[in-house]
Structure formats: C-alpha cells, structure tokens
mmCIF file of C-alpha atoms in Angstrom:
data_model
loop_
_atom_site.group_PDB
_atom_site.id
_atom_site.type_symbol
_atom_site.label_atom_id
_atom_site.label_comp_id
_atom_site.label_asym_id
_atom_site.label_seq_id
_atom_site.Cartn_x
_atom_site.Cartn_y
_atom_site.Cartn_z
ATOM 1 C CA UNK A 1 -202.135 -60.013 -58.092
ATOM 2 C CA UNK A 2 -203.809 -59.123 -54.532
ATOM 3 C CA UNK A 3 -207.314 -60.007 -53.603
ATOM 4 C CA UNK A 4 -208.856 -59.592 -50.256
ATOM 5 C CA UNK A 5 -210.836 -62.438 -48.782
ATOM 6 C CA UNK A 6 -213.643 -62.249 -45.797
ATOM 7 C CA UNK A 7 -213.798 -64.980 -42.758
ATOM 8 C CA UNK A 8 -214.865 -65.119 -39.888
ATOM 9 C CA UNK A 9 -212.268 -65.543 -37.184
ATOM 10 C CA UNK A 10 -208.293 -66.041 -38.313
ATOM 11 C CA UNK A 11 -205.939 -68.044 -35.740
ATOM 12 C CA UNK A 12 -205.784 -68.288 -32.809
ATOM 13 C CA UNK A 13 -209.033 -68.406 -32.998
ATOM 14 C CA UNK A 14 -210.187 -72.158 -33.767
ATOM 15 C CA UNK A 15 -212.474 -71.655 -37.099
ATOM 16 C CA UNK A 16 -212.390 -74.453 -39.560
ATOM 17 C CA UNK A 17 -213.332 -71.577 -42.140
ATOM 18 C CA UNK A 18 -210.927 -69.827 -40.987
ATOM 19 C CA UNK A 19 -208.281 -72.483 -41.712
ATOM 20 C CA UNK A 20 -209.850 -73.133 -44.548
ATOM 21 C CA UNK A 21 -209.025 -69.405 -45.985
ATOM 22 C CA UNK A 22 -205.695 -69.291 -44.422
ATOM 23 C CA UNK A 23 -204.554 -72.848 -45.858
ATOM 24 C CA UNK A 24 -206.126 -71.791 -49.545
ATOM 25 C CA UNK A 25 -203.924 -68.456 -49.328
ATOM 26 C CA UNK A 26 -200.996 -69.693 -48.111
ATOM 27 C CA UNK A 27 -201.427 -71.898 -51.249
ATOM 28 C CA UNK A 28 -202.839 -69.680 -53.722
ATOM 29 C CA UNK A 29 -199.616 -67.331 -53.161
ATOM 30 C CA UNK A 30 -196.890 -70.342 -53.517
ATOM 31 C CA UNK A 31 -198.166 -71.664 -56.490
ATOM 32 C CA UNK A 32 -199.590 -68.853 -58.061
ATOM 33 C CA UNK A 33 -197.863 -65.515 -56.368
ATOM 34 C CA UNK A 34 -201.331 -64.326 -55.644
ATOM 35 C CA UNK A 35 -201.414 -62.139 -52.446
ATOM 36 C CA UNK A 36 -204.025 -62.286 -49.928
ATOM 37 C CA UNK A 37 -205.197 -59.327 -47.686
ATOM 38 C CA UNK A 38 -207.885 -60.772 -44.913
ATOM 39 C CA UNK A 39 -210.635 -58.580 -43.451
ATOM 40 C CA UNK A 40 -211.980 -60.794 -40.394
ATOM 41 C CA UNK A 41 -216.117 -60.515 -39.912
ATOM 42 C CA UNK A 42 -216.375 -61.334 -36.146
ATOM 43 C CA UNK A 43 -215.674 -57.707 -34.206
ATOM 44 C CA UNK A 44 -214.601 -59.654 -31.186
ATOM 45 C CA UNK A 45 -211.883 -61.819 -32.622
ATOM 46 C CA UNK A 46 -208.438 -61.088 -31.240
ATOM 47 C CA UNK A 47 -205.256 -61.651 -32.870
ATOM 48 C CA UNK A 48 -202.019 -59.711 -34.855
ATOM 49 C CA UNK A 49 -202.317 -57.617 -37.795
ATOM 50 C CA UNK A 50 -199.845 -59.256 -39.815
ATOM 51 C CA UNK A 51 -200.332 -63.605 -40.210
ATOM 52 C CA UNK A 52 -197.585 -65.787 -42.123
ATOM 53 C CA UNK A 53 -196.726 -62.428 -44.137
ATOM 54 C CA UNK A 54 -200.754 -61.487 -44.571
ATOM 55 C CA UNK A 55 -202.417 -58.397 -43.882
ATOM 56 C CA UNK A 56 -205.429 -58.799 -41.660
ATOM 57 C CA UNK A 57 -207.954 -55.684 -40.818
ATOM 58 C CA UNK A 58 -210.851 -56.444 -39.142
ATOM 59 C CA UNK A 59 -214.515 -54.973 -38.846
ATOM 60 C CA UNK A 60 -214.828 -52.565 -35.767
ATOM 61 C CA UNK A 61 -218.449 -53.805 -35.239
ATOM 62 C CA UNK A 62 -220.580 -55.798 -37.369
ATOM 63 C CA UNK A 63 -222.060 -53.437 -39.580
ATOM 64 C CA UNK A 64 -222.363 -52.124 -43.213
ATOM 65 C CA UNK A 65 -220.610 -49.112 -42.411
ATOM 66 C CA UNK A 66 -217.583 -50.402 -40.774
ATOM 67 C CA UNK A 67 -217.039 -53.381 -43.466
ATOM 68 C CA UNK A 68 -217.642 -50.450 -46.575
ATOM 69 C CA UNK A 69 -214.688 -48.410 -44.651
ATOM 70 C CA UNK A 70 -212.497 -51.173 -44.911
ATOM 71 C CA UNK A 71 -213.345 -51.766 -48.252
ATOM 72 C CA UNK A 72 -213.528 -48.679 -49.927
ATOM 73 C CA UNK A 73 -210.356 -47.307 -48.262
ATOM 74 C CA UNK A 74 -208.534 -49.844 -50.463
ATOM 75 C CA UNK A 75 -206.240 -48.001 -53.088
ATOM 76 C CA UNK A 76 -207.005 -50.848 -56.060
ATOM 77 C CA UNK A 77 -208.882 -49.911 -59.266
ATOM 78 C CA UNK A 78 -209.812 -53.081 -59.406
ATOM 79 C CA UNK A 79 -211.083 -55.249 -56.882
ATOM 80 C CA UNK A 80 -211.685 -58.855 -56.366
ATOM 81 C CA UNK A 81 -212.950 -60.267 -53.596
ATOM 82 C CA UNK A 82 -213.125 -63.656 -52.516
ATOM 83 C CA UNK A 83 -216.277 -64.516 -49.524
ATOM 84 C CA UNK A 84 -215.919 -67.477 -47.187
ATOM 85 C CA UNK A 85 -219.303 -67.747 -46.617
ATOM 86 C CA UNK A 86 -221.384 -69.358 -43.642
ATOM 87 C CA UNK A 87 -224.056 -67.564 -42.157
ATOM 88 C CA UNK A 88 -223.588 -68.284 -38.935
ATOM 89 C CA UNK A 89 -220.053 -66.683 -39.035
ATOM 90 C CA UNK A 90 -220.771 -63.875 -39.394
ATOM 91 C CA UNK A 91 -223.789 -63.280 -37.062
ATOM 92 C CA UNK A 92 -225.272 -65.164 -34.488
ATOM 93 C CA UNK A 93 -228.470 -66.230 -36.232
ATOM 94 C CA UNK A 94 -227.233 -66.756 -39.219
ATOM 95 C CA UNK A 95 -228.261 -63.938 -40.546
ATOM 96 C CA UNK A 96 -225.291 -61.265 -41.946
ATOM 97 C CA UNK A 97 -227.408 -58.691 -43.341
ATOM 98 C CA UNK A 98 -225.037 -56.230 -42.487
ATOM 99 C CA UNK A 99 -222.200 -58.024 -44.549
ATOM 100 C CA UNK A 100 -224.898 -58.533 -48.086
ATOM 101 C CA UNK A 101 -225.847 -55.072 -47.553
ATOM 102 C CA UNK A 102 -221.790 -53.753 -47.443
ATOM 103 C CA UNK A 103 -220.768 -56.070 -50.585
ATOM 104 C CA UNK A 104 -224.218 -54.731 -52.144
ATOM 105 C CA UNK A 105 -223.307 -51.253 -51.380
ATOM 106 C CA UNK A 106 -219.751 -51.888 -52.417
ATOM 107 C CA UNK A 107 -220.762 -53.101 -55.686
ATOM 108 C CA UNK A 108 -222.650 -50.091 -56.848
ATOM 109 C CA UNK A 109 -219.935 -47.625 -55.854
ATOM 110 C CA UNK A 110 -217.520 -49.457 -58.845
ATOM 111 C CA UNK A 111 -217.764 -51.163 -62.031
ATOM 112 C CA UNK A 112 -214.030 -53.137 -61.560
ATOM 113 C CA UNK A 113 -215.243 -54.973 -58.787
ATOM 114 C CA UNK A 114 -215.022 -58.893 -58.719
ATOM 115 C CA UNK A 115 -216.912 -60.760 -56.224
ATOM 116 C CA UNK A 116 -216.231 -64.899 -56.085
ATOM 117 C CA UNK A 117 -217.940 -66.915 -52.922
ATOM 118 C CA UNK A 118 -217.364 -70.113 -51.588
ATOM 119 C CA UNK A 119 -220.227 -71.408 -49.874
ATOM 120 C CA UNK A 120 -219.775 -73.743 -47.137
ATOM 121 C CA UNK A 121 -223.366 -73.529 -45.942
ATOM 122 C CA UNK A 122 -226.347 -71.422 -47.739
ATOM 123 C CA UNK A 123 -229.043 -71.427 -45.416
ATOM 124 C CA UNK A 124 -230.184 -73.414 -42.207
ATOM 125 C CA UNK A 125 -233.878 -75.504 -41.807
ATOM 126 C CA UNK A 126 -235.051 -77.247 -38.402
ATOM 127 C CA UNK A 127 -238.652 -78.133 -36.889
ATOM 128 C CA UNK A 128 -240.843 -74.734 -35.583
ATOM 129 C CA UNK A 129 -239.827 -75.171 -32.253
ATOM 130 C CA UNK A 130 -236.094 -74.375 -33.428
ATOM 131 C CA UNK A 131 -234.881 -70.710 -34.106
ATOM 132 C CA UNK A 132 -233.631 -72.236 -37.561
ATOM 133 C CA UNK A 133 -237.471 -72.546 -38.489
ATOM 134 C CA UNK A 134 -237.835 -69.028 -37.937
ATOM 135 C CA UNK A 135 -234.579 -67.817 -39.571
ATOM 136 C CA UNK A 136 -234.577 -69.881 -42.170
ATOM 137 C CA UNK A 137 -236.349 -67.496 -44.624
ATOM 138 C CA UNK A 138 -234.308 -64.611 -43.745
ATOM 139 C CA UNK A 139 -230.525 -66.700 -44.185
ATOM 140 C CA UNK A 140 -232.521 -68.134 -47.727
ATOM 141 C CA UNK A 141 -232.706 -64.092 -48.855
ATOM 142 C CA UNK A 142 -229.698 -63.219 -48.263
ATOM 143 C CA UNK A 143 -228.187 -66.443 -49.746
ATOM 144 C CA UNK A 144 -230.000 -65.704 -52.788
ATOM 145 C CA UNK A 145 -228.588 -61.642 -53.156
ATOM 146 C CA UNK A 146 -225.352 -63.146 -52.846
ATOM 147 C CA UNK A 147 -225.134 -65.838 -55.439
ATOM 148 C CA UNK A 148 -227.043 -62.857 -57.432
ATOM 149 C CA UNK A 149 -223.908 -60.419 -56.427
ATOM 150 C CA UNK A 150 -221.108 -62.884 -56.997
ATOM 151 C CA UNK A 151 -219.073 -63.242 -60.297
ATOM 152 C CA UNK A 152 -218.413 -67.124 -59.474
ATOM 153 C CA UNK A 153 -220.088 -69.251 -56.656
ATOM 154 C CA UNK A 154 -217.840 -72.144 -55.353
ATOM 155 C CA UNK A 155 -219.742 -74.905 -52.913
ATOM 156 C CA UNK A 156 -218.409 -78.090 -50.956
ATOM 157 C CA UNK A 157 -221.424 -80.239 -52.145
ATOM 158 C CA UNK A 158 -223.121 -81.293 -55.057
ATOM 159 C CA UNK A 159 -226.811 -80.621 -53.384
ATOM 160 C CA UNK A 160 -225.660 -77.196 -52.228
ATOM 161 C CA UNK A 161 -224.618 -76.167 -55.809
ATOM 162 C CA UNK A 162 -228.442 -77.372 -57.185
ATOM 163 C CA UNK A 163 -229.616 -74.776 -54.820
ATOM 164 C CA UNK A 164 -227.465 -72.319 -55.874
ATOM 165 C CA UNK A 165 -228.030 -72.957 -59.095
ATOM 166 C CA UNK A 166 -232.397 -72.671 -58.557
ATOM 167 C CA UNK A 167 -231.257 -69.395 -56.530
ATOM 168 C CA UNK A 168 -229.479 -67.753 -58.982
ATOM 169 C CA UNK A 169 -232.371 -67.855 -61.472
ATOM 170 C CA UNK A 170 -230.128 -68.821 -64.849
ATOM 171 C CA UNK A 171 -227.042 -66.806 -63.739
ATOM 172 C CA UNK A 172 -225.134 -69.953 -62.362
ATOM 173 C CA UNK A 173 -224.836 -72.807 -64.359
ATOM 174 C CA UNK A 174 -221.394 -73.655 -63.978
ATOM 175 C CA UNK A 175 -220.794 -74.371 -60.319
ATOM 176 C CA UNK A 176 -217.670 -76.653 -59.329
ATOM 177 C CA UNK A 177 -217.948 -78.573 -55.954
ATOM 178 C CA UNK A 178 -215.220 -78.911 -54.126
ATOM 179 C CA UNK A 179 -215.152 -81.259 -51.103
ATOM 180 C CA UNK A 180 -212.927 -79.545 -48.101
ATOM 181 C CA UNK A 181 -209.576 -80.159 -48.106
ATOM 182 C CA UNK A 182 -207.595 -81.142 -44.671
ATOM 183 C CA UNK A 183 -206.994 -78.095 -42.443
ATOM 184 C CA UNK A 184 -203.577 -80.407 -40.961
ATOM 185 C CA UNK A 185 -201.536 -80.930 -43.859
ATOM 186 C CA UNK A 186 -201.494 -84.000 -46.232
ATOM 187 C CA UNK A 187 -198.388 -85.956 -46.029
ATOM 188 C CA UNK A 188 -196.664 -87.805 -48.227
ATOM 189 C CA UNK A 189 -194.850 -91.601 -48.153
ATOM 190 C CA UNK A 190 -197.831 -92.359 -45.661
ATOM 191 C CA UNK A 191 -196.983 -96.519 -43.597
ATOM 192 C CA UNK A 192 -199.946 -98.796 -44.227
ATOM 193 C CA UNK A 193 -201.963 -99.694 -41.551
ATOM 194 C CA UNK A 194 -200.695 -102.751 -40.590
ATOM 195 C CA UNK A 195 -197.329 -100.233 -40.115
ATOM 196 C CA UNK A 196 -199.161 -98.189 -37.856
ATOM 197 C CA UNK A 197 -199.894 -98.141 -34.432
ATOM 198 C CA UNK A 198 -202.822 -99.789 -32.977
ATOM 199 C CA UNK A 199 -204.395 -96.493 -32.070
ATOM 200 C CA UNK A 200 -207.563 -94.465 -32.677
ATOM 201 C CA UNK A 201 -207.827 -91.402 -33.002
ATOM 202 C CA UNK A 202 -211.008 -88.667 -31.635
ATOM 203 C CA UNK A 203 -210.495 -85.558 -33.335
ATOM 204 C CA UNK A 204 -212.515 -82.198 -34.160
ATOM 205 C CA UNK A 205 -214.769 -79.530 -32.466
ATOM 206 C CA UNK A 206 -216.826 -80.052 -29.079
ATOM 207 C CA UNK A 207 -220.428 -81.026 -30.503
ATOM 208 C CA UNK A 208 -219.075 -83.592 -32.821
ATOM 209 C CA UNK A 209 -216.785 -85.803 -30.630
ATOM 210 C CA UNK A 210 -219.169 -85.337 -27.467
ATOM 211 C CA UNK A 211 -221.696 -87.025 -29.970
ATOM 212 C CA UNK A 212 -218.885 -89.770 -30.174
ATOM 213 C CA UNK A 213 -218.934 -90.521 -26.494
ATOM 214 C CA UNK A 214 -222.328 -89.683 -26.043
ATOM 215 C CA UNK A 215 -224.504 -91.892 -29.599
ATOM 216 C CA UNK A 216 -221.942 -93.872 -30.375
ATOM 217 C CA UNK A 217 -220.415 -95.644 -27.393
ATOM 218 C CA UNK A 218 -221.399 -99.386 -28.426
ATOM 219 C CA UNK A 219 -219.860 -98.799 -32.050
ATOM 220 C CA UNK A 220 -217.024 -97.589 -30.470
ATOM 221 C CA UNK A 221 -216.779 -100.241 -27.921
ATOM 222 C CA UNK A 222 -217.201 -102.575 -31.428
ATOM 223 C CA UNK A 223 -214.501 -100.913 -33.621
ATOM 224 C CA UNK A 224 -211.824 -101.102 -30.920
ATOM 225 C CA UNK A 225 -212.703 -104.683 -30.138
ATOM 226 C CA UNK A 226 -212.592 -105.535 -33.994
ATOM 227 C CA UNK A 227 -209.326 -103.870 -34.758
ATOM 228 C CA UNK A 228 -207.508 -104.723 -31.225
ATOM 229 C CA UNK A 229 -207.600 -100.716 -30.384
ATOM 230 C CA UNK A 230 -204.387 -100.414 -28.027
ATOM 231 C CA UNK A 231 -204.566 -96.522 -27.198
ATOM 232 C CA UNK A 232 -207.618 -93.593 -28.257
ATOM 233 C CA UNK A 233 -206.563 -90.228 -28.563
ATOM 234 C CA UNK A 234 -209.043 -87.812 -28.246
ATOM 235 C CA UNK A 235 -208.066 -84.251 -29.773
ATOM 236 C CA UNK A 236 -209.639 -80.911 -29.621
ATOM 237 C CA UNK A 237 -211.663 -78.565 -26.969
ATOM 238 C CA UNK A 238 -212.087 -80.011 -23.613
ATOM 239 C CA UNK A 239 -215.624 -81.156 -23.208
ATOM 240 C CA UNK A 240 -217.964 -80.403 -20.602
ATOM 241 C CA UNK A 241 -217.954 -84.185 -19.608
ATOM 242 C CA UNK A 242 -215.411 -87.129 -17.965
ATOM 243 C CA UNK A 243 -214.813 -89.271 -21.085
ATOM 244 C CA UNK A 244 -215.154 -93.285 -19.460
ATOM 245 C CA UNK A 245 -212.404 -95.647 -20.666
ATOM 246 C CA UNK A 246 -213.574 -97.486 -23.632
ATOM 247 C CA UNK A 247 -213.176 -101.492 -23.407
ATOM 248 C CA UNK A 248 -210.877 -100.659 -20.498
ATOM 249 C CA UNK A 249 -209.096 -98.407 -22.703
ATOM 250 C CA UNK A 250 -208.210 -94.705 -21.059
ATOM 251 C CA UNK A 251 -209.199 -92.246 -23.615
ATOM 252 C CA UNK A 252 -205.991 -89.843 -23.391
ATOM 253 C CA UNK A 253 -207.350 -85.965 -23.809
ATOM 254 C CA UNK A 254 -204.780 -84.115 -25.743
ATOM 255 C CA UNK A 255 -206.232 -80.762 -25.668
ATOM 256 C CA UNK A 256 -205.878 -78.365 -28.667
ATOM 257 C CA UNK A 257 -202.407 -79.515 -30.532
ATOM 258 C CA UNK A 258 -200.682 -77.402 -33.577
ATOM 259 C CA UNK A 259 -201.783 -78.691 -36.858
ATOM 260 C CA UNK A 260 -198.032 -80.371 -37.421
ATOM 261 C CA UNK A 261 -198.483 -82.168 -34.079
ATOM 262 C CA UNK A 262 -202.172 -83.500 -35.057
ATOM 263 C CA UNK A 263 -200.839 -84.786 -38.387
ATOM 264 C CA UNK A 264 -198.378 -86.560 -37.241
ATOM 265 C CA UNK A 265 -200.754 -88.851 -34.522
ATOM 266 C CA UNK A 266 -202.825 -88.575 -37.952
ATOM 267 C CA UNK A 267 -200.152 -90.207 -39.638
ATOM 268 C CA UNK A 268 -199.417 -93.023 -37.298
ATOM 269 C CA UNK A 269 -202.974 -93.959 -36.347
ATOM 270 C CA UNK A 270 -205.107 -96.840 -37.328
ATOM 271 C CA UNK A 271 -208.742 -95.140 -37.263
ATOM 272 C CA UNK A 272 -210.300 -91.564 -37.341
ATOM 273 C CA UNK A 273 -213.866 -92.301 -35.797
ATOM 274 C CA UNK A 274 -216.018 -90.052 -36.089
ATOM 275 C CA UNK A 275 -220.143 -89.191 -35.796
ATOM 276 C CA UNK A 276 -221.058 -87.041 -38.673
ATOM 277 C CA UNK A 277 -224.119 -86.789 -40.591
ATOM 278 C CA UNK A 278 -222.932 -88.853 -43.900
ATOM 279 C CA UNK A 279 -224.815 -87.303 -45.974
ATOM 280 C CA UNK A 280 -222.446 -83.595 -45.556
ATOM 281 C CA UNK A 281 -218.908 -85.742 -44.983
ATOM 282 C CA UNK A 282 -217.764 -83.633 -47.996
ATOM 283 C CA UNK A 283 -217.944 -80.782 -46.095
ATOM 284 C CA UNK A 284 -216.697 -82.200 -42.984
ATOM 285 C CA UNK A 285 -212.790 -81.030 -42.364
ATOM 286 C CA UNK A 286 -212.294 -83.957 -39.774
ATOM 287 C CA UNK A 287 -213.385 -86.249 -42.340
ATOM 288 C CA UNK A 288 -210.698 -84.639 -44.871
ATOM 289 C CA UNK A 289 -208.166 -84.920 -42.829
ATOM 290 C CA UNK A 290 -209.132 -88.861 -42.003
ATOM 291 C CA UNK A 291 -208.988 -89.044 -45.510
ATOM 292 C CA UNK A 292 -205.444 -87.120 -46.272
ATOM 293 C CA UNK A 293 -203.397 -89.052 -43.820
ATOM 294 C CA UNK A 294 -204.540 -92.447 -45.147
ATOM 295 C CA UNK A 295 -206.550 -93.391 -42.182
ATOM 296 C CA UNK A 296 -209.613 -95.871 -41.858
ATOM 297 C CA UNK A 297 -212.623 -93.346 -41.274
ATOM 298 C CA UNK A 298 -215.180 -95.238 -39.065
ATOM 299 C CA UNK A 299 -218.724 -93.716 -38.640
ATOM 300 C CA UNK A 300 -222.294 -94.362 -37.476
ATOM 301 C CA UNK A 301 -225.193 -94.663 -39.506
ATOM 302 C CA UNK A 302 -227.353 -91.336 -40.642
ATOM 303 C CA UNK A 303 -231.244 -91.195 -42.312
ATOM 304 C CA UNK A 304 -229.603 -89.863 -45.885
ATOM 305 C CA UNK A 305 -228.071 -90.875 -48.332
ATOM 306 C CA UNK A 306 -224.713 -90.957 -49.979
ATOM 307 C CA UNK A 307 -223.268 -87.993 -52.179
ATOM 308 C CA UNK A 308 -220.566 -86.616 -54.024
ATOM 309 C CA UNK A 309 -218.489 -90.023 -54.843
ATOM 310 C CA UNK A 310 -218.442 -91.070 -51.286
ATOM 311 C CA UNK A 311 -220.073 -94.594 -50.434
ATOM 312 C CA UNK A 312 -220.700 -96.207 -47.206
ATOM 313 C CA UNK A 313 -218.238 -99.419 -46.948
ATOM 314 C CA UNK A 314 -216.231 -98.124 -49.868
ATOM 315 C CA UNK A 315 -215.246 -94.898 -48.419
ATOM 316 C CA UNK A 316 -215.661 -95.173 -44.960
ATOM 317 C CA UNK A 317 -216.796 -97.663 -42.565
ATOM 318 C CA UNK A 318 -219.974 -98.055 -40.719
ATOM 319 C CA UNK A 319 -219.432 -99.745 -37.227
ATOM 320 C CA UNK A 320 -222.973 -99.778 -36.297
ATOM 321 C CA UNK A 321 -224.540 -101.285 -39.791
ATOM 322 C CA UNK A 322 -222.554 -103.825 -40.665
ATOM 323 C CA UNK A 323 -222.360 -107.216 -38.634
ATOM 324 C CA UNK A 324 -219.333 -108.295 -40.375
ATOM 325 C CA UNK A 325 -215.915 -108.358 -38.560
ATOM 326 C CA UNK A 326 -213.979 -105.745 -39.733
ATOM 327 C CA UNK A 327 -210.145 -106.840 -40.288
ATOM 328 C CA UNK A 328 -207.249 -105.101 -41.163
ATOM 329 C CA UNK A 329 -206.751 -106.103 -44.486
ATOM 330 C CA UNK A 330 -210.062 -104.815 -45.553
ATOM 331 C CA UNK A 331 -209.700 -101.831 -43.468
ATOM 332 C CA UNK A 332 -206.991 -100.494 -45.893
ATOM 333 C CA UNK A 333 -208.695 -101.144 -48.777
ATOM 334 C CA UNK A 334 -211.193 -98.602 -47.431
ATOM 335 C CA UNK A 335 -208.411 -96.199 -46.460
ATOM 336 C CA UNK A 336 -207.141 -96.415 -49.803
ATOM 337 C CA UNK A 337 -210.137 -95.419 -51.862
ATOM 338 C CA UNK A 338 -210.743 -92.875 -49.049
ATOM 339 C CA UNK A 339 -206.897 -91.318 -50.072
ATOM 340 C CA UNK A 340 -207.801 -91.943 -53.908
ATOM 341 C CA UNK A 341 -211.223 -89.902 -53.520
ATOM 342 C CA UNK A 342 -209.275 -86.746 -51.320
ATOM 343 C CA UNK A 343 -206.631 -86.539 -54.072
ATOM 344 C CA UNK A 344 -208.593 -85.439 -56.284
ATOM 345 C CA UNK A 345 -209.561 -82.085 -54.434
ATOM 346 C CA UNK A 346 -207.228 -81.407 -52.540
ATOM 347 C CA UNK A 347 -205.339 -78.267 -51.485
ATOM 348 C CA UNK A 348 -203.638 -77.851 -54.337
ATOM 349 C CA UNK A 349 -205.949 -78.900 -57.136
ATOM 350 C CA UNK A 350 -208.260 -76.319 -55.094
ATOM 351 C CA UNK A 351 -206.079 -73.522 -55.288
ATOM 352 C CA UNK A 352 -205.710 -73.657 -59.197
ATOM 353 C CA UNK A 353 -209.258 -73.841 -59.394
ATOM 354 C CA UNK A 354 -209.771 -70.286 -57.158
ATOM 355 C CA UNK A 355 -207.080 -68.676 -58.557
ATOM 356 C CA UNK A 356 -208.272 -69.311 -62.200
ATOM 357 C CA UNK A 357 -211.786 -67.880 -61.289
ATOM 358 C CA UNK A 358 -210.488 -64.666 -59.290
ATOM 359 C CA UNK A 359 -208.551 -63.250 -62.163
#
C-alpha cells in the first residue's frame, strides 16, 4: 500500500513534525510494508528528493495550485492521504488557506480519495494585543473544513479531540489521542539512575530552553543542588544568549547532535529539565523523549491543570512547588511511571493505530 503524507519541512531541516512524520513512516513501512511518498508544505525548505528510500516532492510556492499539481499528477485510483497538521507550518500566521482549499479542491475531483489528519495543534488564542487574537477566527475555520474533509482525525490531547469533536458537528465521535512519541529513539535495557551519570540534561528548540535559563534559574539552581548535578548538557540551537554556570556548574553547549548521539546522553543522564506548559506535556516531543529513555523529567509550575494520565509528582517532578528534598530513590520511582505512561503510545503502538485507519 502507498499513501502520501503532508509536513512541513523534512530533514535537515529541524521540524519536530517533521520527525514526527518521518519516524511514523519509517515505522509504518517495517511493520506494516506501507510506503510513504512525502509532499513538503514550506516552498523554501531545502533538501534531496529521495529520504531513507522515500519519495519527497515539494510545493513550488504555497498555493492551491501548486499543491493540486502535485496531487493530481499522482497515477493512483485511489488515494489516501495522511495531513500532519499545524497551522503555523504551513503559513506564517497560521493560517494555510491555500493547503484546505487544495485538499478541498482535491476532494471533489474523486470519489476514492481518503483523507486522515493528525492534529498537533487546531487553532491558536492570545490577548488583542497579539496577532493570535486576530487570527484566531480565521485558523478556527479552517480547522473546522478540515476535520469536516477528513475520513479520520487523530490528536495528541484529550482537550484537542473535545474540540474536534464540537467542530465536526456529529461526524467525529471516535477520536483516539495519542501523546507524541520520542523523535530520538527509545532504547531498550535502559541503567537505573543510580547507574547513571550525575548529569542533566537541556534539550529541545530555542524558545523552550532559553525559558530554562531565563524563568527557571532558581529551580534549576535547586534540582542540581538536590540531586548533586556533576555536569548539564545543554542540546539544541545556539541561543541568542551566554548561558552562566549553574551552582558553579559550566553548562556545556552541544549544538545540534544526530538523534543516535542525543539518545545516548539521553540514556546515561540523570534529569531532562525542562519549562513547558504542563498542561500540553503530551504534546511536547522533549518531554517524550525524557520519558522514553527512562529519565527523571523535572519542570516548573504552570496555571493549568493536569491531563491525559500525566500527574504532577507522579509523572514528573516540580522543582519549584514542592519544598521537599528530592532524592534519588524517589526520583526513579517518578522515572518509572514516566516510562510506564510512554509505553503505552509509543512509536510502535502508534503506527498500528495509523496504519489501521489509512486503509
């Protein structure tokens, strides 16, 4: 079977939707022989034709037109086509309405034509003095055609699938969630912590570990203190700022490593801190792959509240709302049931669960 599946941006390009589409592929075709041809949304992404043994085409510019010529070119009587969808990947905004209008277009012109989406956001909100505000009701409309167009809608969290569910005005009732799965592997035979080195680790895009540095310094300070922090690893983009040793700790800047060379410092690491609304952690990919290699995630408090099976002190650690020491032996306890929760979506479970709903 061969389906062709829209993202954004494709390496080398760092996308975590990207990965996300690449990883469920790769997995989709060893388990289930299903093949994947990628058509890339962003017009200025640069890369090869041909990744791991996958066809990629990509949009000329971002319009109806040029996505329906990819599209409609295909040879296939039948067609099924699998959407990683975030607005914001596909236009600056957040507001694709050249990609709905293609798929609606596309649609029409067949009756064989399968359409599943994963949504990993649905629409954006902020005060009125933030574009959001203004955008909002536009990204909401075109969310809404979507779930109308697909066949299946797939989500990463339980309070996105109750809006896609109100959206799709009875058509969706059945709507798995499916928290992300690590973009950098998930090992096997992982050491206990008290195995492991007595390191932390940093890890993900700019905006979220500058928030680190930046909101979090004295729960940082604590957590390293607590847990007798030897070395911090900080992994990703450069920022725009000099990162100041932590306890008189050096933060060592790694840079952008392969996803074999982040899991294993993943795999011999105490802690994965990071500074994440709590509230969305199921959707966070750093947090999955804190989770995957058996870490201790440590966090900071958010206004929300806890969702889809994750709980604060169970699943993850809050440095800044609990006065109690943290030790090691309670630490893996938390890494433990943060393992047991990732098992039970991850990479593999999640490619069963596409490919049964794109035949």
């Amino acid at each position: 079977m061969e389906i062709t599946t829209i993202v954004p941006r494709l390496p080398p390009a760092v996308d975590g939707v990207g990965d996300y589409g690449l990883n469920l592929a790769r997995q989709m075709r060893e388990d289930f022989g299903i093949i994947t041809n990628f058509v890339i949304g962003d017009a200025n992404w640069t890369g090869e034709g041909v990744i791991e043994g996958f066809a990629v085409k990509q949009v000329a510019d971002c319009s109806r037109t040029a996505l329906l010529k990819l599209l409609l070119n295909q040879d296939d009587v039948k067609q099924t086509l699998l959407l990683h969808y975030v607005g914001y990947g596909y236009a600056r905004r957040g507001c694709p309405v050249w990609l709905v209008a293609a798929l609606e277009r596309w649609r029409k012109e067949g009756n064989n034509r399968r359409l599943v989406t994963m949504f990993h956001e649905i629409y954006a909100f902020g005060p009125i003095w933030n574009s959001q505000f203004w955008t909002s009701p536009l990204q909401r409309n075109l969310a809404a055609r979507l779930i109308k167009l697909s066949d299946r809608c797939i989500t990463s969290k339980q309070g996105y699938a109750d809006i896609i569910r109100k959206l799709s005005q009875g058509k969706h009732s059945d709507i798995p969630t499916l928290p992300v799965f690590s973009n950098v592997g998930e090992p096997k035979n992982l050491t206990p912590l008290s195995e492991r080195q007595r390191r932390l680790v940093i890890f993900g895009g700019t905006l979220p570990r500058s928030r680190v540095y930046q909101q979090s310094l004295l729960a940082l300070q604590k957590t390293c203190q607590e847990l007798e922090i030897e070395e911090i690893l900080d992994i990703g983009s450069p920022l725009s700022f000099q990162i100041q040793p932590i306890n008189g700790i050096p933060v060592n800047c790694l840079g952008i490593k392969s996803s074999q060379e982040i899991s294993n410092i993943l795999s011999s690491s105490l802690v994965g801190f990071f500074n994440y609304p709590t509230e969305y952690l199921s959707k966070s990919t750093i947090f999955a792959a804190y989770c995957s290699h058996r870490l201790l995630p440590i966090g900071v408090w958010y206004k929300g509240k806890d969702g889809d099976g994750l709980q604060a002190e169970k699943h993850y650690w809050l440095a800044d709302r609990n006065d109690h020491t943290l030790n090691l032996l309670e630490g893996q306890v938390v890494a433990d049931n943060a393992f047991t929760w990732y098992q039970q979506h991850q990479l593999s479970v999640q490619a069963s669960i596409f490919a049964s709903w794109l035949v």
